[in-house]
CSV table of C-alpha atoms and ligand atoms in Angstrom, one decimal:
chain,number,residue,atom,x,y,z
A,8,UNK,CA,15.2,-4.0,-14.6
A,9,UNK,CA,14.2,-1.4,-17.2
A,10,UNK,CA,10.4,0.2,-17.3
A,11,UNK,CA,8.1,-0.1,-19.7
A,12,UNK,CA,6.4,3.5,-20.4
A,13,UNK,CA,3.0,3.3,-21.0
A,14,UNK,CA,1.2,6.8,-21.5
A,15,UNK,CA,-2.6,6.9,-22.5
A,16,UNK,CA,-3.6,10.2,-24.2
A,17,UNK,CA,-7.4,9.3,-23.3
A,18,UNK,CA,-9.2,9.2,-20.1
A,19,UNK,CA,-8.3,7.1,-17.4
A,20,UNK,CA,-9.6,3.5,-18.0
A,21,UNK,CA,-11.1,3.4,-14.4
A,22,UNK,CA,-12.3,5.5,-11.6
A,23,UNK,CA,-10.5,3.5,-8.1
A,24,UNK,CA,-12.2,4.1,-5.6
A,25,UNK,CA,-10.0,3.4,-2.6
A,26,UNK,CA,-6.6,1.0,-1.7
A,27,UNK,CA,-8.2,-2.4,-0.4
A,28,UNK,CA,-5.9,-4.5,0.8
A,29,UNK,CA,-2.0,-5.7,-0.3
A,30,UNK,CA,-0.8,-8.9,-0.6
A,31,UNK,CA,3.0,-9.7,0.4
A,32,UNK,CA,4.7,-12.8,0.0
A,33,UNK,CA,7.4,-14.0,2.3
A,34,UNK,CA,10.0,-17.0,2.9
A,35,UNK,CA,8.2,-18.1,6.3
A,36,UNK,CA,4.4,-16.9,6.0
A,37,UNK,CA,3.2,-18.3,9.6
A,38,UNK,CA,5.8,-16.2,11.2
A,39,UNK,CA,4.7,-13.2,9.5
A,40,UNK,CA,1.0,-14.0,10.3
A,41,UNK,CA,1.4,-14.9,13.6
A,42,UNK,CA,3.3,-11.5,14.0
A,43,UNK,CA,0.5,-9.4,12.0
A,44,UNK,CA,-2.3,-11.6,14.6
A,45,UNK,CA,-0.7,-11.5,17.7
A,46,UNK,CA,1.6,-8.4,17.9
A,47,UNK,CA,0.2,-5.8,15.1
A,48,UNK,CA,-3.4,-6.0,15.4
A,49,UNK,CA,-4.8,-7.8,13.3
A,50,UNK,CA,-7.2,-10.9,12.5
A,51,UNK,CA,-7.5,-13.4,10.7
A,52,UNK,CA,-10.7,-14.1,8.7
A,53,UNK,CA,-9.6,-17.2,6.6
A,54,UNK,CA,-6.8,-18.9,6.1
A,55,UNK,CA,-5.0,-21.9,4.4
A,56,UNK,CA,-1.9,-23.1,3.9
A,57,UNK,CA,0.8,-21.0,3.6
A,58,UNK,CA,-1.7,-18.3,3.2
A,59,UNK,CA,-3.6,-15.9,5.9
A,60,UNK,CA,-6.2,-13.2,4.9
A,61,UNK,CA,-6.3,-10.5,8.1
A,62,UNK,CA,-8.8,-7.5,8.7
A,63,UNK,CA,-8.5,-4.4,10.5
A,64,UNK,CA,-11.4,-2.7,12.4
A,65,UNK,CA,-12.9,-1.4,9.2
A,66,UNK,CA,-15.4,-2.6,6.5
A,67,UNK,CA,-13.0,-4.4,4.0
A,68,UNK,CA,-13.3,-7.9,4.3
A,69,UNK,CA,-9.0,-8.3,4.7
A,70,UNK,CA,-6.4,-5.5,3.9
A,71,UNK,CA,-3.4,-8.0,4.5
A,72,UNK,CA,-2.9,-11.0,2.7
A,73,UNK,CA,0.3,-13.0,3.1
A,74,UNK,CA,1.4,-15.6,1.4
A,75,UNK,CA,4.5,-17.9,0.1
A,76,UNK,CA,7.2,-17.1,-2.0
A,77,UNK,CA,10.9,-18.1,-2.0
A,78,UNK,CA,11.8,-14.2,-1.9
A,79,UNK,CA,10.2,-11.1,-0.1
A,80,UNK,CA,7.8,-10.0,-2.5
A,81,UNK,CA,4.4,-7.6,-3.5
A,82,UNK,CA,1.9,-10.2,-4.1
A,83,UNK,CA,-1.1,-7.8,-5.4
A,84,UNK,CA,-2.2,-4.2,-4.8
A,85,UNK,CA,-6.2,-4.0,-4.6
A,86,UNK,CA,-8.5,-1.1,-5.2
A,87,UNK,CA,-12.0,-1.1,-5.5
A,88,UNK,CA,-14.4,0.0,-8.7
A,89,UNK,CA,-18.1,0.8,-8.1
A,90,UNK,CA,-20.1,-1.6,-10.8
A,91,UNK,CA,-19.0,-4.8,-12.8
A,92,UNK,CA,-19.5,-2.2,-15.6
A,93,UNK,CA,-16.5,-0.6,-14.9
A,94,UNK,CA,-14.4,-3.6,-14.6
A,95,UNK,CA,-15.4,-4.8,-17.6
A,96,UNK,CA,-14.7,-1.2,-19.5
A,97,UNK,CA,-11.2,-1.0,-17.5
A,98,UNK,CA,-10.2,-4.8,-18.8
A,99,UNK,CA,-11.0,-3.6,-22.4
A,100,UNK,CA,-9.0,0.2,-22.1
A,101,UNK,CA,-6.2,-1.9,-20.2
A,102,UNK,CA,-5.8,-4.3,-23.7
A,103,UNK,CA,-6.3,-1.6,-25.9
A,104,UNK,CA,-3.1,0.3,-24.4
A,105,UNK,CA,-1.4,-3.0,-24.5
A,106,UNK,CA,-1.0,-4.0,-21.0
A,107,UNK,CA,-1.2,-7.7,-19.8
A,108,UNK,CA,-4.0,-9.1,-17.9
A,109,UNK,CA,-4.0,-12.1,-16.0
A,110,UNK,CA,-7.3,-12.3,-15.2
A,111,UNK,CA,-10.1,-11.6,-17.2
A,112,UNK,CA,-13.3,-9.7,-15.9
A,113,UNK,CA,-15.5,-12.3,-13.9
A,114,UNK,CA,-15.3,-14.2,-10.7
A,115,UNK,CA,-12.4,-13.7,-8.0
A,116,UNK,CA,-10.6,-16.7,-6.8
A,117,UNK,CA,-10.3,-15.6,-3.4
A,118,UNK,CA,-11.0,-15.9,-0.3
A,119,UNK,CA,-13.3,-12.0,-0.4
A,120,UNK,CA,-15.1,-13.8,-3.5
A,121,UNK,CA,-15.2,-10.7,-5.4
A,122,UNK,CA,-15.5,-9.5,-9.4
A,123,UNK,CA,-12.4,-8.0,-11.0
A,124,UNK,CA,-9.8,-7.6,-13.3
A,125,UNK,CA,-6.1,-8.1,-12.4
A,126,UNK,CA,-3.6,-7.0,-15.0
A,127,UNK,CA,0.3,-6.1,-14.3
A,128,UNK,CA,1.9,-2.8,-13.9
A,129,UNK,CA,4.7,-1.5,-16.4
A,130,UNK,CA,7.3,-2.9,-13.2
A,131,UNK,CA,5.5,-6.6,-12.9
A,132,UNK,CA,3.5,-5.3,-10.1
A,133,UNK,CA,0.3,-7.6,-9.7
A,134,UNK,CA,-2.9,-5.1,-9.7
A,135,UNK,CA,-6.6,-5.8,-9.1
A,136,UNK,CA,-9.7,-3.7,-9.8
A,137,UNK,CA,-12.5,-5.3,-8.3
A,138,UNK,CA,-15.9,-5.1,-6.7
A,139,UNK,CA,-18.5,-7.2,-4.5
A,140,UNK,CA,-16.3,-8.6,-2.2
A,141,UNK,CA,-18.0,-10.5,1.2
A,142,UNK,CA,-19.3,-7.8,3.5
A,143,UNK,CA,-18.1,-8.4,7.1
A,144,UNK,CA,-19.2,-5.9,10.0
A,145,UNK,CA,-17.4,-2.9,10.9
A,146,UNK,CA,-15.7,-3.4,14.4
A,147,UNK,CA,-15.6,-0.4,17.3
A,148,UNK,CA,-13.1,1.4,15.0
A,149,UNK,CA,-13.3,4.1,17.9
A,150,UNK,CA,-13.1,1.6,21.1
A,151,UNK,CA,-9.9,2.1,23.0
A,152,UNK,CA,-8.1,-1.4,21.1
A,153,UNK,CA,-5.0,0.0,19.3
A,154,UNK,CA,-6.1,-1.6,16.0
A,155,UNK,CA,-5.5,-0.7,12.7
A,156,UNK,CA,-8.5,0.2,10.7
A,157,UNK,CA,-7.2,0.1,7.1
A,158,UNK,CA,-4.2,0.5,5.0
A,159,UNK,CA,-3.3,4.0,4.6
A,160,UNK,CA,-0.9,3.2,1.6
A,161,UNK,CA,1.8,1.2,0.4
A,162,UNK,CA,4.6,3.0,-0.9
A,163,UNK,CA,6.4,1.0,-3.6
A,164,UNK,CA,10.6,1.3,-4.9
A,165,UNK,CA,10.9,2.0,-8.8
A,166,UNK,CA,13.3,2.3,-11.0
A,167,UNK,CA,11.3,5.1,-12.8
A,168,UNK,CA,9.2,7.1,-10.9
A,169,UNK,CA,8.4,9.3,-14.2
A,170,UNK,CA,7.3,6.2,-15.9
A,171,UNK,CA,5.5,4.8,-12.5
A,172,UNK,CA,3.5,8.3,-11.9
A,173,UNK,CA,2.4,8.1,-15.8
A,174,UNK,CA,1.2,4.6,-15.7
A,175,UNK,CA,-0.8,5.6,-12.2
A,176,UNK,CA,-2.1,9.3,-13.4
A,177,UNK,CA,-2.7,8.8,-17.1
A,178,UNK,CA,-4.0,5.1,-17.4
A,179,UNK,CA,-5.1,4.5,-13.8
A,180,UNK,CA,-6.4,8.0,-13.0
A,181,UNK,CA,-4.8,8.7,-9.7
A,182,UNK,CA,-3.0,12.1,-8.9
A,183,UNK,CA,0.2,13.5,-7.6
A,184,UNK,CA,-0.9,15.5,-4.0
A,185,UNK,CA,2.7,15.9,-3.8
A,186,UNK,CA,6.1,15.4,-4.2
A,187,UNK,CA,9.0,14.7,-2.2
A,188,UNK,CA,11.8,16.7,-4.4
A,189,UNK,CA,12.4,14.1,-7.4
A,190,UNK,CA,12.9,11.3,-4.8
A,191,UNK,CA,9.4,10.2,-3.8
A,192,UNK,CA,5.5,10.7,-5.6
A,193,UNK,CA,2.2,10.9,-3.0
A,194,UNK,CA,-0.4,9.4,-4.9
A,195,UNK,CA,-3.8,9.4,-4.6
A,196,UNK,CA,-7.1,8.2,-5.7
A,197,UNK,CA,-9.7,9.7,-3.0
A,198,UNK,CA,-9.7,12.2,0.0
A,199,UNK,CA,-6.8,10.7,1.4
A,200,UNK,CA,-3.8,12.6,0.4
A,201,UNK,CA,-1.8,9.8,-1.0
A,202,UNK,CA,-2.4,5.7,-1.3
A,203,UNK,CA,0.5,5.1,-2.9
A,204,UNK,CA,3.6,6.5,-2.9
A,205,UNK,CA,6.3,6.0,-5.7
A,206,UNK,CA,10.1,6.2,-3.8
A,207,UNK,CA,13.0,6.4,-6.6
A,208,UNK,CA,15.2,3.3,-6.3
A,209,UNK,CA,18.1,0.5,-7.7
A,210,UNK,CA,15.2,-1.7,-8.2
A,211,UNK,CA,11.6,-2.8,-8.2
A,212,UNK,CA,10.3,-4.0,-4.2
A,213,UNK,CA,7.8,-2.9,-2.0
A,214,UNK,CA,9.0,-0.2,0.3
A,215,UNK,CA,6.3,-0.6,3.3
A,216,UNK,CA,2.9,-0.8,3.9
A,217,UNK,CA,1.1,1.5,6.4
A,218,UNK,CA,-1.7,1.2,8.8
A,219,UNK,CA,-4.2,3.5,9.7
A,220,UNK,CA,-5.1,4.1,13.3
A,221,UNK,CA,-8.6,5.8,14.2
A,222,UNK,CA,-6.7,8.8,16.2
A,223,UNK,CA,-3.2,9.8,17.0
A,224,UNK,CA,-3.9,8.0,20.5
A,225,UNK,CA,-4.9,5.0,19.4
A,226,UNK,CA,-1.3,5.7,17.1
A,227,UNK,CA,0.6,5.8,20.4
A,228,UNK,CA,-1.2,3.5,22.3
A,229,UNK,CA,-0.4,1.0,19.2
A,230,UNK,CA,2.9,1.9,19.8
A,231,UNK,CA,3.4,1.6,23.8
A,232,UNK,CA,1.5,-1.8,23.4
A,233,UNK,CA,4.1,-2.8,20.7
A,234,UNK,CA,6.8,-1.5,23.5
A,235,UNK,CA,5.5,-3.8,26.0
A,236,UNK,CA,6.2,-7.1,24.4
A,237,UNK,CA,9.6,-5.5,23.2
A,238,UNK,CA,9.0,-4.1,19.6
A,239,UNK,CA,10.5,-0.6,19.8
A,240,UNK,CA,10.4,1.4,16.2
A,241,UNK,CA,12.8,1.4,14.2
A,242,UNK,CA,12.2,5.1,13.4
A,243,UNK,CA,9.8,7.3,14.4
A,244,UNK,CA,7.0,8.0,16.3
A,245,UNK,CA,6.7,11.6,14.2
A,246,UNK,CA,4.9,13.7,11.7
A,247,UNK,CA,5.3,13.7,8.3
A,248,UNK,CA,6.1,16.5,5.5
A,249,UNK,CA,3.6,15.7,2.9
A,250,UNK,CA,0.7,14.1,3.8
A,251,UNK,CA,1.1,15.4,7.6
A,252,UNK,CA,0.4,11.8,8.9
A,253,UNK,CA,2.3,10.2,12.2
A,254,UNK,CA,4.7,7.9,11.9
A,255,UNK,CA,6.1,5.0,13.3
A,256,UNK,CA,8.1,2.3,10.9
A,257,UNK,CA,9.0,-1.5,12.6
A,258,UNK,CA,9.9,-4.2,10.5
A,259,UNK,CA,8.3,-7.6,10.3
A,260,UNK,CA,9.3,-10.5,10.8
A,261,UNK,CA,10.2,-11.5,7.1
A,262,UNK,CA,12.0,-7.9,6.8
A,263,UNK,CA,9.2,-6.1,5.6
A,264,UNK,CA,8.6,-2.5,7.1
A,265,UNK,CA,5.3,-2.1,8.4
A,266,UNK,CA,4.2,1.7,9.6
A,267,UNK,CA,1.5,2.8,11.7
A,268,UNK,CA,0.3,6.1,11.0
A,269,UNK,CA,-3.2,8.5,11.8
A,270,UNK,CA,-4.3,11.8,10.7
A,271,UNK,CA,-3.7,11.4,7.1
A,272,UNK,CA,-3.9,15.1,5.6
A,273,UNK,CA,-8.2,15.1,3.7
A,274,UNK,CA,-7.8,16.9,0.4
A,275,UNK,CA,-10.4,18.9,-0.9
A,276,UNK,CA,-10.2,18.2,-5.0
A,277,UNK,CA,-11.5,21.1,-6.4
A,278,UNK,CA,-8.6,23.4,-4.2
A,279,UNK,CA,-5.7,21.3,-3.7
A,280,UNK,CA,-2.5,22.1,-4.9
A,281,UNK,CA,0.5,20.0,-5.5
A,282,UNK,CA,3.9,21.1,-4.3
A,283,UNK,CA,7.4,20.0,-4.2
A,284,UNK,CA,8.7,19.6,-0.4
A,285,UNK,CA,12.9,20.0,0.1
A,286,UNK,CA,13.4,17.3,2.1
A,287,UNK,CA,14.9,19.0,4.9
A,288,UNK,CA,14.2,17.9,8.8
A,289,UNK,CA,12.0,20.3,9.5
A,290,UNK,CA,9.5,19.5,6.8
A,291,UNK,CA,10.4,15.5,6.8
A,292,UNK,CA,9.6,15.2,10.6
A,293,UNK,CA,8.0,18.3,12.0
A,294,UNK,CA,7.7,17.0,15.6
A,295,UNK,CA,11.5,16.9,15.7
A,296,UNK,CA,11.3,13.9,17.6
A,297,UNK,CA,12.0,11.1,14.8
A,298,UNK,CA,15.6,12.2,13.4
A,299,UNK,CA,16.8,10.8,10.4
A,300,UNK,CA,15.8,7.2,9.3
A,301,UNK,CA,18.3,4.8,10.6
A,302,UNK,CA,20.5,2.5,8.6
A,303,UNK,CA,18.7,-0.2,9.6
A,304,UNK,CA,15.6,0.9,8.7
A,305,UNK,CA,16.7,2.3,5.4
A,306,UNK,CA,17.8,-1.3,4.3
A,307,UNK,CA,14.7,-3.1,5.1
A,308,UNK,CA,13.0,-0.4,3.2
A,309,UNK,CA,15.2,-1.2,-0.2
A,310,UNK,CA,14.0,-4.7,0.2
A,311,UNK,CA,15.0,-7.2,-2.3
A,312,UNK,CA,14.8,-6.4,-6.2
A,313,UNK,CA,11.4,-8.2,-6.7
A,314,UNK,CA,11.7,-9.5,-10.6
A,315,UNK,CA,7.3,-9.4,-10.9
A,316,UNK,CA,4.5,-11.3,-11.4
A,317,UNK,CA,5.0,-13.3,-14.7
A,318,UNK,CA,8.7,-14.0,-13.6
A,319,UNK,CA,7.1,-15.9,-10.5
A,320,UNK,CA,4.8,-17.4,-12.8
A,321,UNK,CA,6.9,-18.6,-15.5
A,322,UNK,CA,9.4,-20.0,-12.4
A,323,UNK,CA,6.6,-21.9,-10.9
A,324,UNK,CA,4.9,-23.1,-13.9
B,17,FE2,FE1,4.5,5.6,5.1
């Protein structure tokens, strides 16, 4: 699969405001839920069939949404706007530079209710803006559970991260906190140093989605309680290069590589600066204790080549 470029030589059609939640679609979705529920951390806070919405400790009414597909794939990437305002002026920029929506501005059909806009990336990637989803209370984020209190980004496989960081920067306003030589991109769109990550690849797929833990202890505990029912990682635990967040990576049961991680490096806008890290052990795991990523792990990370959102609608229509 070839990229679209799409550049935009005015402002940004949107200010995000932070990652909400990712959608992934797998094969067997009660396998993966009952794995995200029982093992990871997670709850459920509605569900049908074939389809599970699951919360963390935090605010966001679910940050994981799984649901059915015949193939492994991204279902949606979600960030949040402030006003209906802004949706609406991001729906009418987003046509203007010519890319597709799929949902106009109004009413979400989910199960966070919700207003937004969902249009798809220059790689078929399905993408929300959206505000007013359901409130639901804050759990003890800092009680001694080892749960996950949001995602802490999703770092995605393209075929073009030059084409993936322009569509992101220029049209949805994030920015590059750093890279990893010309291999991977840290994006972000608040204080935390990235949200996304762009990782040059053979083809489209999500590369893994990562969990935030309230503290590096709740980060190991997360792990040693993992350990106990016989989930080891698959690499890691660690600390990061860029970003200086822990690390752990397991993979689902679908294949999908989920990562806990804490202590995401807070960037101050006004003074950051954006650098190029070698990717050399020292600064890809400065613990020392991680190593290289296994085989294995590098595998489930390539995923399968995900052909996008109006491919899975034209095969289902
Ligand atoms: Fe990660």
């Amino acid at each position: 699969m070839t990229q679209q470029l799409i550049t935009n030589p005015g402002p940004p059609v949107a200010t995000l405001r932070s990652l909400r939640s990712v959608a992934l679609l797998v094969p067997d979705p009660k396998t993966s839920i009952d794995f995200y529920t029982e093992s990871w951390g997670l709850s459920a806070v509605d569900h049908g069939e074939d389809v599970a919405w699951l919360r963390g400790t935090g605010e966001e009414h679910h940050i994981l949404q799984i649901g059915r597909n015949e193939h492994n794939a991204l279902g949606r990437i979600v960030f949040a706007l402030g006003t209906r305002r802004e949706v609406d002026d991001a729906a009418r920029a987003l046509e203007v530079l010519g890319v597709p929506i799929v949902h106009e501005p109004g009413p979400l059909d989910d199960a966070a209710g919700g207003y937004g806009v969902q249009f798809v990336d220059p790689e078929g990637r399905l993408v929300e803006l959206s505000v007013e989803r359901f409130a639901v209370a804050a759990k003890d984020a800092n009680g001694r559970a080892a749960i996950p209190r949001k995602i802490a980004h999703v770092v995605l496989n393209t075929v073009d991260i030059d084409a993936a960081c322009a569509f992101y920067t220029e049209v949805l306003g994030m920015r590059i906190s750093d890279w990893s030589e010309h291999q991977m991109a840290f994006l972000r769109c608040n204080r935390d140093h990235h949200v996304i990550a762009f990782n040059q690849a053979p083809w489209t797929s999500v590369n893994h989605v990562a969990y935030e833990m309230p503290t590096v202890d709740h980060f190991m505990r997360g792990i040693g309680k993992l350990k106990q029912t016989g989930i080891t990682p698959e690499w890691g635990p660690g600390r990061h290069g860029p970003g200086d967040n822990t690390f752990s990576y397991f993979t689902d049961p679908a294949g999908l590589v989920c990562e806990y991680t804490s202590e995401v490096a807070q960037i101050e806008e006004d003074s950051w600066l954006c650098r190029v890290w070698p990717r050399t052990p020292e600064l890809s795991d400065q613990w020392g204790t991680a190593g290289p990523p296994t085989e294995k792990i590098r595998t489930h990370m390539a995923g399968v080549a995900d052909p996008g959102h109006l491919a899975r609608l034209s095969t289902t229509a």
